[in-house]
Structure formats: C-alpha cells, structure tokens
PDB file of C-alpha atoms in Angstrom:
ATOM      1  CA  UNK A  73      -7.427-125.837-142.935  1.00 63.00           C
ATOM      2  CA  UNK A  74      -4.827-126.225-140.306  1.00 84.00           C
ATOM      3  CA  UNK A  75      -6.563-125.530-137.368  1.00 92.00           C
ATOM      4  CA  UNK A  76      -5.873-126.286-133.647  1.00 95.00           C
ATOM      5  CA  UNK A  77      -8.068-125.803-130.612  1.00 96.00           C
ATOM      6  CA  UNK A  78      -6.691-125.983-126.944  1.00 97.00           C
ATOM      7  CA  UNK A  79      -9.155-126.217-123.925  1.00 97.00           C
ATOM      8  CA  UNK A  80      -9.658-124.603-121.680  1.00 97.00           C
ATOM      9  CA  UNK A  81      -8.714-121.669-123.027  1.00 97.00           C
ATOM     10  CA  UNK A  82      -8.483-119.900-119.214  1.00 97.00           C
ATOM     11  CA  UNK A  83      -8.303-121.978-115.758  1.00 97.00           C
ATOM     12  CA  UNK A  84      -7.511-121.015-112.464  1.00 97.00           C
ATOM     13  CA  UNK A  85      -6.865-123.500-109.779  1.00 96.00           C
ATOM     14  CA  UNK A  86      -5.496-123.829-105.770  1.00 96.00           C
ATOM     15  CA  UNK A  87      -1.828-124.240-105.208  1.00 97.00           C
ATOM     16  CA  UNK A  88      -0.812-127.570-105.275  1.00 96.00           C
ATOM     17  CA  UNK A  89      -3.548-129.229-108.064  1.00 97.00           C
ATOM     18  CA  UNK A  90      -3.315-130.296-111.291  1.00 97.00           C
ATOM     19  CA  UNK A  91      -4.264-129.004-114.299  1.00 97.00           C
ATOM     20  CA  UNK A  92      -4.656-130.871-117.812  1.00 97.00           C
ATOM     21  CA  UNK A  93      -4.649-128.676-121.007  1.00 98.00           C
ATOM     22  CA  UNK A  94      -6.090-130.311-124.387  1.00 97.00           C
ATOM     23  CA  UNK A  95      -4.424-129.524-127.732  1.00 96.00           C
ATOM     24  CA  UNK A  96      -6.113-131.206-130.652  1.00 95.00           C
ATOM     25  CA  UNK A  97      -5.302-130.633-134.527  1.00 92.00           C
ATOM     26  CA  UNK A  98      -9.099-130.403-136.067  1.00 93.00           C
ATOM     27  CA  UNK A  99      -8.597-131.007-139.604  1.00 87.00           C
ATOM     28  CA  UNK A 100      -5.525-132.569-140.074  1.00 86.00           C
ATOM     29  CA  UNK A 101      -3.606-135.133-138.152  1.00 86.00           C
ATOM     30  CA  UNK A 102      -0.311-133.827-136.714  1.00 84.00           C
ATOM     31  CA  UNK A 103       2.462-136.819-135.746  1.00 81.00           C
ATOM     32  CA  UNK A 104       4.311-134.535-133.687  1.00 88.00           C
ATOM     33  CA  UNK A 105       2.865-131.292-131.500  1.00 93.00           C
ATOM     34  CA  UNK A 106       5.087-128.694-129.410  1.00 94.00           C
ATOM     35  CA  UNK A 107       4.202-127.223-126.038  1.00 97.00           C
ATOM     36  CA  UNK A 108       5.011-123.431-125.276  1.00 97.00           C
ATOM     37  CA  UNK A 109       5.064-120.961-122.466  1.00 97.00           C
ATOM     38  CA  UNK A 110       4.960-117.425-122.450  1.00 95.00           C
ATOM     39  CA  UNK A 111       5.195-114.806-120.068  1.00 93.00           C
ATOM     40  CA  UNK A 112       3.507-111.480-120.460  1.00 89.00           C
ATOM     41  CA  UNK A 113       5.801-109.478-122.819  1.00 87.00           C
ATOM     42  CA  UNK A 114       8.177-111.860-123.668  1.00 91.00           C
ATOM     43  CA  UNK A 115       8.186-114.590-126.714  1.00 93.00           C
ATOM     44  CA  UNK A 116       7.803-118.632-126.900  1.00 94.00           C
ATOM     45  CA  UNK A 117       9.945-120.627-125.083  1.00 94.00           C
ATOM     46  CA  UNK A 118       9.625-124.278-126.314  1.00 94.00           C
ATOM     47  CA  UNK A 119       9.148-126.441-123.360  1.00 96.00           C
ATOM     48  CA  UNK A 120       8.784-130.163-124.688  1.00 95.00           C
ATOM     49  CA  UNK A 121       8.283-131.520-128.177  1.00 93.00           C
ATOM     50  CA  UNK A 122       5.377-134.272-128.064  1.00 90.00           C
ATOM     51  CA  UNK A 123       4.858-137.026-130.835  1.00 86.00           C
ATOM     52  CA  UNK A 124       2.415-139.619-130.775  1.00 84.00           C
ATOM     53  CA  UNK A 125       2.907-142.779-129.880  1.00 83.00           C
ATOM     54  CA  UNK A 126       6.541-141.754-128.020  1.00 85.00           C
ATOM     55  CA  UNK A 127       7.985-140.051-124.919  1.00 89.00           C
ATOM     56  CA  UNK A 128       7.747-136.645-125.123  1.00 93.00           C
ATOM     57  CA  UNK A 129      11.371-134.711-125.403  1.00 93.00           C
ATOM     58  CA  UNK A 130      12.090-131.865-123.354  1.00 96.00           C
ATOM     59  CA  UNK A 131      14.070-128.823-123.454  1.00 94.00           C
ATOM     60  CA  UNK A 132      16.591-128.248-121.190  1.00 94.00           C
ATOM     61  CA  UNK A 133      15.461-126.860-117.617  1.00 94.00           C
ATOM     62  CA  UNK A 134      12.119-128.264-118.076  1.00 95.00           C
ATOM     63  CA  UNK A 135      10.901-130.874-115.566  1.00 94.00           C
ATOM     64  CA  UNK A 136       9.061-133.797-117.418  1.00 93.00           C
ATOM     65  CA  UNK A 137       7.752-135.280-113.959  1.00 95.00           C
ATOM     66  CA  UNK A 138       5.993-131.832-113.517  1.00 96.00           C
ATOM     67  CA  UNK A 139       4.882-131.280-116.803  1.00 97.00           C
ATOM     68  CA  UNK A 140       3.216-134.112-118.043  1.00 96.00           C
ATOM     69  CA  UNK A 141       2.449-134.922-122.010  1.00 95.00           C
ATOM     70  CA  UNK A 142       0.922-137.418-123.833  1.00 91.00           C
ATOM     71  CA  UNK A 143       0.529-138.046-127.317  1.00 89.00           C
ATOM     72  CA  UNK A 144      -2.494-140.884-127.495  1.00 82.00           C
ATOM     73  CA  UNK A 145      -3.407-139.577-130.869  1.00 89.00           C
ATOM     74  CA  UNK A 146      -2.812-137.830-134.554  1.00 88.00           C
ATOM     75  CA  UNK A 147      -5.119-135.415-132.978  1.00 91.00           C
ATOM     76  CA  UNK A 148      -4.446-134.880-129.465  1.00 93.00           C
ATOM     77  CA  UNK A 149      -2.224-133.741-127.187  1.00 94.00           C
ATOM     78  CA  UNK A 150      -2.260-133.326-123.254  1.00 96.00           C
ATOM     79  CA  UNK A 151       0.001-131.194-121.163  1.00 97.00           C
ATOM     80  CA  UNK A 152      -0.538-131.491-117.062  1.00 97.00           C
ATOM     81  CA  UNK A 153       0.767-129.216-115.016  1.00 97.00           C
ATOM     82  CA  UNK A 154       1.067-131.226-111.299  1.00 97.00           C
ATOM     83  CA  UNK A 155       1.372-130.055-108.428  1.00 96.00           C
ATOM     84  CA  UNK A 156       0.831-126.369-109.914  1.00 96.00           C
ATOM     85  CA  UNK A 157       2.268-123.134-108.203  1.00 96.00           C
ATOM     86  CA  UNK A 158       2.009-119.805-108.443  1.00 96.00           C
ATOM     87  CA  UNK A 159       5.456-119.668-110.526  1.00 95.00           C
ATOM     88  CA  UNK A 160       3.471-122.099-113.069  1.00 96.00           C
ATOM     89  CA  UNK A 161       0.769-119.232-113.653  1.00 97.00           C
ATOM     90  CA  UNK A 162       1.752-118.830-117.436  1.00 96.00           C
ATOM     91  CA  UNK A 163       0.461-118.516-121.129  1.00 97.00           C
ATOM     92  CA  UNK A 164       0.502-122.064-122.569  1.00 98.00           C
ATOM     93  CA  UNK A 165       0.393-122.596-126.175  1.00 97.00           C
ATOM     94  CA  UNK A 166       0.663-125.638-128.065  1.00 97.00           C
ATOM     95  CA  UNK A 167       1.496-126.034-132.118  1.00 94.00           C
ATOM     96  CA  UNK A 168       0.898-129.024-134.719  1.00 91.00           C
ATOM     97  CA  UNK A 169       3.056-129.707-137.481  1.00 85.00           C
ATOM     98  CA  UNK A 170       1.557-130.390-140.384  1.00 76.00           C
ATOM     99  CA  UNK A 171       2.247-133.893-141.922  1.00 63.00           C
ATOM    100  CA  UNK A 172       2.737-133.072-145.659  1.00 62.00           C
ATOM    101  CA  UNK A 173       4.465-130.233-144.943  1.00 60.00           C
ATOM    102  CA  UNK A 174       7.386-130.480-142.281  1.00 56.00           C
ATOM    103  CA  UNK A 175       8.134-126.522-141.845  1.00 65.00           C
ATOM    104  CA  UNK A 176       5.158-125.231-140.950  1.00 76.00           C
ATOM    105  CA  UNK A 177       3.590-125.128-137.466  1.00 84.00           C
ATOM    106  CA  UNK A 178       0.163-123.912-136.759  1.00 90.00           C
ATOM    107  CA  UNK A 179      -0.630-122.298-133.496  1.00 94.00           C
ATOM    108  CA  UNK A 180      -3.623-123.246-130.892  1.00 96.00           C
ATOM    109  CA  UNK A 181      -5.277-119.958-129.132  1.00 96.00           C
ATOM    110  CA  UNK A 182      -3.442-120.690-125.832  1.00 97.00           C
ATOM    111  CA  UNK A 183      -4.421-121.672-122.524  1.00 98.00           C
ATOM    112  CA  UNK A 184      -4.348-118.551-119.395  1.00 97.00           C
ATOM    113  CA  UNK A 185      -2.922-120.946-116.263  1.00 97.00           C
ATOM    114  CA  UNK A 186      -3.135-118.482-112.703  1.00 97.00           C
ATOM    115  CA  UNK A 187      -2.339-120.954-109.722  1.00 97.00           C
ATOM    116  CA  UNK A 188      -3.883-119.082-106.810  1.00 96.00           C
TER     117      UNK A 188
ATOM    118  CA  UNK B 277      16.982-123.381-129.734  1.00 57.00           C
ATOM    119  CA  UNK B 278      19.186-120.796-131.332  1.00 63.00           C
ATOM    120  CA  UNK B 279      17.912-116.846-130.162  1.00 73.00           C
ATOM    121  CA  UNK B 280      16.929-114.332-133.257  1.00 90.00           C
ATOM    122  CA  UNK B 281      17.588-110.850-132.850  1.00 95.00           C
ATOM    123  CA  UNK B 282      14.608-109.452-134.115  1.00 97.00           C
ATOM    124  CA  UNK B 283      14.360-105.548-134.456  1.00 97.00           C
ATOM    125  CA  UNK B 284      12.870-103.409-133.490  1.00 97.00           C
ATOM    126  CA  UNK B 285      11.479-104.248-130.077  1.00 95.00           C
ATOM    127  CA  UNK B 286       7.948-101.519-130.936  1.00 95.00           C
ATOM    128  CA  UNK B 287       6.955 -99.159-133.065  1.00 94.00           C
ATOM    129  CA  UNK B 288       4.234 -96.299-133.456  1.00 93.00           C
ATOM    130  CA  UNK B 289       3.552 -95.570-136.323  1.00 89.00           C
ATOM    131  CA  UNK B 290       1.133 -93.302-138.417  1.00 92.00           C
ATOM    132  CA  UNK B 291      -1.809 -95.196-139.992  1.00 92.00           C
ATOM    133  CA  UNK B 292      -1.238 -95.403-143.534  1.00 94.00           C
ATOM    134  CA  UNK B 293       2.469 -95.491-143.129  1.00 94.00           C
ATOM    135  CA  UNK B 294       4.741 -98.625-144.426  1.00 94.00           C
ATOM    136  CA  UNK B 295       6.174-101.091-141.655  1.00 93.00           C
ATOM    137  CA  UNK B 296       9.285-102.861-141.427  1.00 96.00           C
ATOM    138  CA  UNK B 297      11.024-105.591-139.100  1.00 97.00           C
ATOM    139  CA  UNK B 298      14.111-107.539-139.735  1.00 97.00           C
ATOM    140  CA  UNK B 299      15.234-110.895-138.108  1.00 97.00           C
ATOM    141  CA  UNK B 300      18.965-112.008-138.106  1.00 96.00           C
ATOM    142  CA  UNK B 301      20.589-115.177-136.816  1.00 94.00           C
ATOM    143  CA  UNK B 302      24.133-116.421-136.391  1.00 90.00           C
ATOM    144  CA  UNK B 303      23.279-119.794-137.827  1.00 88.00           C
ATOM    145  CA  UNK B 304      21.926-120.652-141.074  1.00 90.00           C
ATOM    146  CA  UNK B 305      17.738-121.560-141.380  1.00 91.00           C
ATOM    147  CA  UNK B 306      16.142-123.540-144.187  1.00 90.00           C
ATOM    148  CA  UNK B 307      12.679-122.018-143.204  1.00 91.00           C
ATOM    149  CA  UNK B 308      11.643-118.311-142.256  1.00 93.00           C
ATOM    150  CA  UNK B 309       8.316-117.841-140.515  1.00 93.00           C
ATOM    151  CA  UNK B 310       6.466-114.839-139.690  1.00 96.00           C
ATOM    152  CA  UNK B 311       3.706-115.240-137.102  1.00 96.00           C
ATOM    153  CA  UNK B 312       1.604-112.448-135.957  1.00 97.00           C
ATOM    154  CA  UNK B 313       0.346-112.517-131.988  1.00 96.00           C
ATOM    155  CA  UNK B 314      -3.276-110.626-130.901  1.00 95.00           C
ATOM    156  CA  UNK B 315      -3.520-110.258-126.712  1.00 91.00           C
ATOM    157  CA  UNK B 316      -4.348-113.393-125.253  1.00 92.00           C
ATOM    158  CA  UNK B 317      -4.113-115.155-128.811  1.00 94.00           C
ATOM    159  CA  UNK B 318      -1.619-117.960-130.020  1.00 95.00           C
ATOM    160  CA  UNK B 319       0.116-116.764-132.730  1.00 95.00           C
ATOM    161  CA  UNK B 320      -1.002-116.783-136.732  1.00 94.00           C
ATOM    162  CA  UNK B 321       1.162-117.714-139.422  1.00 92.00           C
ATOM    163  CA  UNK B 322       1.339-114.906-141.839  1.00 95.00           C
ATOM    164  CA  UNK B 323       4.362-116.128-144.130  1.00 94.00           C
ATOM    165  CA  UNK B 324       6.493-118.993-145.078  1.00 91.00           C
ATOM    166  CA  UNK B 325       9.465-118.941-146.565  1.00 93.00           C
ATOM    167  CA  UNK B 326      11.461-121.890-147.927  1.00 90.00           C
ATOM    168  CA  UNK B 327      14.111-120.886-150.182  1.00 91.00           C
ATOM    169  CA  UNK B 328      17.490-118.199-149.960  1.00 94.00           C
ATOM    170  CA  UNK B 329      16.226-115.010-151.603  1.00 95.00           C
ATOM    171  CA  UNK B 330      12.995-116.187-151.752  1.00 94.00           C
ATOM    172  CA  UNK B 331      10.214-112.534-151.810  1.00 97.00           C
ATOM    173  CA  UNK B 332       6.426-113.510-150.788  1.00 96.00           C
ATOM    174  CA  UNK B 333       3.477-111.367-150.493  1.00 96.00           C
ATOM    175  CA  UNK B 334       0.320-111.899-148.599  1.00 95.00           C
ATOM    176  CA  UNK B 335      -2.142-108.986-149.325  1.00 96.00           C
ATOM    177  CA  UNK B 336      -0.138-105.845-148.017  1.00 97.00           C
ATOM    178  CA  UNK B 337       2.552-107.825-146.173  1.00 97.00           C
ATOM    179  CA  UNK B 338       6.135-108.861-147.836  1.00 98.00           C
ATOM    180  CA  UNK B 339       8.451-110.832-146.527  1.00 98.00           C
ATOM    181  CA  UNK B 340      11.818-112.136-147.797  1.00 97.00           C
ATOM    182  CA  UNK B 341      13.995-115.273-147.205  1.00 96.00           C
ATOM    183  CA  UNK B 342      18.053-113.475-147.169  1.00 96.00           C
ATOM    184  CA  UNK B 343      20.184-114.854-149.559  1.00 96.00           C
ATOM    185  CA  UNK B 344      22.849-115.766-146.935  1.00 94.00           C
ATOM    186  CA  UNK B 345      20.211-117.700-144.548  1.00 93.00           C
ATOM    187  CA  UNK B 346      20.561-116.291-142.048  1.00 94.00           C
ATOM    188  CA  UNK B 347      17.991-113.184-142.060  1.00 96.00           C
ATOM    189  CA  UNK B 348      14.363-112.290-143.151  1.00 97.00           C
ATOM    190  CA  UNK B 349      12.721-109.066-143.526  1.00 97.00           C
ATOM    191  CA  UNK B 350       8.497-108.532-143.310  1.00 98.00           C
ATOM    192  CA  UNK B 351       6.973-105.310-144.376  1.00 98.00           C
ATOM    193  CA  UNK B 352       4.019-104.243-144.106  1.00 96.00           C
ATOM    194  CA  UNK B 353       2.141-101.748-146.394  1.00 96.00           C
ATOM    195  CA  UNK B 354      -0.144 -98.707-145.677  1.00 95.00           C
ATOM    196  CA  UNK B 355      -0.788 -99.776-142.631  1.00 94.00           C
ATOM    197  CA  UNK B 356      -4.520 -99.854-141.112  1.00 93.00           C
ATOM    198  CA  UNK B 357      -5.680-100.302-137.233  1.00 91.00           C
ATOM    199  CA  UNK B 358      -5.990-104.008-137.206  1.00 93.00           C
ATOM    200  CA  UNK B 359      -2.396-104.642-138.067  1.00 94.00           C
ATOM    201  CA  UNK B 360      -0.984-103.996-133.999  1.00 94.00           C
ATOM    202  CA  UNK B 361       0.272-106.636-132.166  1.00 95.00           C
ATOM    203  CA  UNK B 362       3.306-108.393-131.745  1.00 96.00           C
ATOM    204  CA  UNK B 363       4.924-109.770-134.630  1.00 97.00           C
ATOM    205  CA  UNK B 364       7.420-112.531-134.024  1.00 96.00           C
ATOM    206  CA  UNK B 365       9.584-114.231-136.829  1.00 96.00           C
ATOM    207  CA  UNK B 366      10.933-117.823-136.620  1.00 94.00           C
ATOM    208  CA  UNK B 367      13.393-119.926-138.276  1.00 92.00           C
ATOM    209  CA  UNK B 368      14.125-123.692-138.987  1.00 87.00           C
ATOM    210  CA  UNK B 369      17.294-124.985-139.499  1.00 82.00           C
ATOM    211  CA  UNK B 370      17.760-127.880-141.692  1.00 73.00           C
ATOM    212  CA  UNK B 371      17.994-130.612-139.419  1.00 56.00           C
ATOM    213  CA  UNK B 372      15.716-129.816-136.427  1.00 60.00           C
ATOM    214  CA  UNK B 373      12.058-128.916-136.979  1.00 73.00           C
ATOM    215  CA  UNK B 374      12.411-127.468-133.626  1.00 85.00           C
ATOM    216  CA  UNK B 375      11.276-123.509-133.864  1.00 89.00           C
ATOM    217  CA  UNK B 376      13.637-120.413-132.590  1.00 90.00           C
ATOM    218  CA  UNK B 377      11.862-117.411-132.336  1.00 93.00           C
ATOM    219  CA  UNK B 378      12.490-113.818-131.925  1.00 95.00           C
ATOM    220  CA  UNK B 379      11.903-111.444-129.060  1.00 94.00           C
ATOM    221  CA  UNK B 380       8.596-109.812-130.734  1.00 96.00           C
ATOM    222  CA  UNK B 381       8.235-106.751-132.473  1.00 97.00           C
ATOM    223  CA  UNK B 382       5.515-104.848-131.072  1.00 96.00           C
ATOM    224  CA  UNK B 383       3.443-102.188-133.762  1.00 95.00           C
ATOM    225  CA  UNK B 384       1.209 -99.873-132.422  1.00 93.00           C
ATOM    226  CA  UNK B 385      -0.839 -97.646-135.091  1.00 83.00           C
ATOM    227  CA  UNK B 386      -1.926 -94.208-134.311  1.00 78.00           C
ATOM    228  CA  UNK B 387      -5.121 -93.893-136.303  1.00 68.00           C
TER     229      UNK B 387
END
C-alpha cells in the first residue's frame, strides 16, 4: 500500500511554456500532498504544501503565480510550472501523507523538468 | 524547515562491512524518518520512528529514535551491492507535519 505515481516521469519543453506534473496517491486517499525540488546532489527542498479542497501554502522564496497547484482531489495533485526557464530545469517530487497515519509521507518517483 | 546535519556526506565501504549514519538537530522531532534515494528515483521510506529511544529493525537495517529528540542513528548490516545510494533522514516536529531533511549520505559499496 501507499503508493504514489507522478506523470510524466521526464519532459522537456521550449523556454517560456508550461508544464503540468500529475501526482496521484493510488491506493489511499491523501488530504494533504507536498511538492519538492531537487537539484543534482543536493536534498529536498519543500516548495509548497498542497491540500485538497484549499490554497496551496508555500515556502518562503517560492513564487505561487509561477508554480501553480491544485488539489481537486483525495487523489490528485497538479503542479505547473509557467512560463518555464532554463533555471526551472529541476527534479520534482511530490509526497502524500497518509490519512490514518499523520507522520508518514510516501514518495512519488519524481518528475526530470529540462527547459531548453 | 529546520536543516539536519546528517553525517557523513559518502562513504565506500567494503561489501559485507556494517554501515552507519547519524542525524542531529537543534530542535526537538516527534518523528524520525529514514528514506533511501536510487538515481532518478523519489525517495523510499525505510524506517519510522515515533517514540524517544525508540530501536527498529527492517531486515539488516536499524535505526533508533535518541532519547533527547533531537538525533537518530540508521545502520546498516553486512552490507550487499544494492544498498548504494543516498540515504537521507527526516524529522517531524510536533506541531508541523512539514518534513526537514538532511543533506544525504551517499554509500558506495566496493563489491
């Protein structure tokens, strides 16, 4: 149990696009799912907390207008990346909580962005 | 959310041989996780810990919950190829489910 899926698990797009990443919980239903980005050799650094239903809530330094997420569902959550840039090229990763148990998160595979 | 010093940054190590990373914080966690990161993979949770002084196994790794709160050690036994990667630990404090994690502890096994 306790899985999440993101998709697509690699994209690469022109300078200037937008790119929407899919994180969905697949056998449990999460109220509340967390967006990260990593860069190569380096760990997570939370970007925005997402539950469903609300606003997300971002971390500090983190742009919501540029990094879009919505919560529609106990199963799914979206992260867009507008206007993407080369500085946006990043590992995204996105986490559920589980609902009976608030301490543990569970970790999707990760989405490869490169903005050309 | 709050930084964990997590040491040591890598290790090589001899297959067969015993691993161990440590995790310490300035503030006080009610949950200790330790994740375990593959290239190009999200992380996997390996343990959870919930409770001061708290020891859990999973197969050959250990991993204990300090009794002041604010640490957490994972070993790893005799270990094999498949174990490197990048091992990260993460705590909780009480009031924010909000994650901190450490820097990464990369293992590299010489077979």
């Amino acid at each position: 149990g306790a899985v999440v899926s993101q998709h697509p698990s690699r994209v690469i797009c022109k300078s200037g696009t937008s790119v929407k990443i899919e994180c969905r919980s697949l056998d449990f239903q999460a109220t509340t799912m967390f967006w990260y980005r990593q860069f190569p050799k380096q760990s997570l650094m939370l970007m925005a907390t997402s539950n469903e239903g609300s606003k997300a809530t971002y971390e500090q330094g983190v742009e919501k207008d540029k990094f879009l997420i919505n919560h529609a569902s106990l199963t799914l959550s979206t992260l867009t990346v507008t206007s993407a840039h080369p500085e946006d090229s990043s590992f995204y990763i996105c986490s559920a909580r589980v609902q009976r148990s608030y301490n543990e998160q569970f970790f999707g595979p990760g989405t490869r962005l490169t903005v050309l | 959310g709050q930084q964990l010093n997590q040491s040591p940054q890598s290790m090589f190590i001899q297959e067969g041989e015993d691993v161990s990373m440590n995790c310490t914080s300035s503030s006080i966690f009610n949950t200790w996780l330790w994740y375990k990161q593959d290239p190009g993979e999200g992380p996997v949770l390996l343990i959870a810990l919930y409770k001061a002084g708290e020891l859990t196994s999973n197969g050959r790794l250990t991993a204990q919950f300090g009794i002041t709160r604010k640490d957490s050690f994972l070993n790893i036994s005799a270990s094999i190829p498949s174990d490197v990667g990048i091992y990260f630990c993460a705590g909780q404090p009480r009031e924010d489910y909000k994650l901190s994690f450490g820097a990464g502890t990369t293992v590299t096994v010489r077979a």
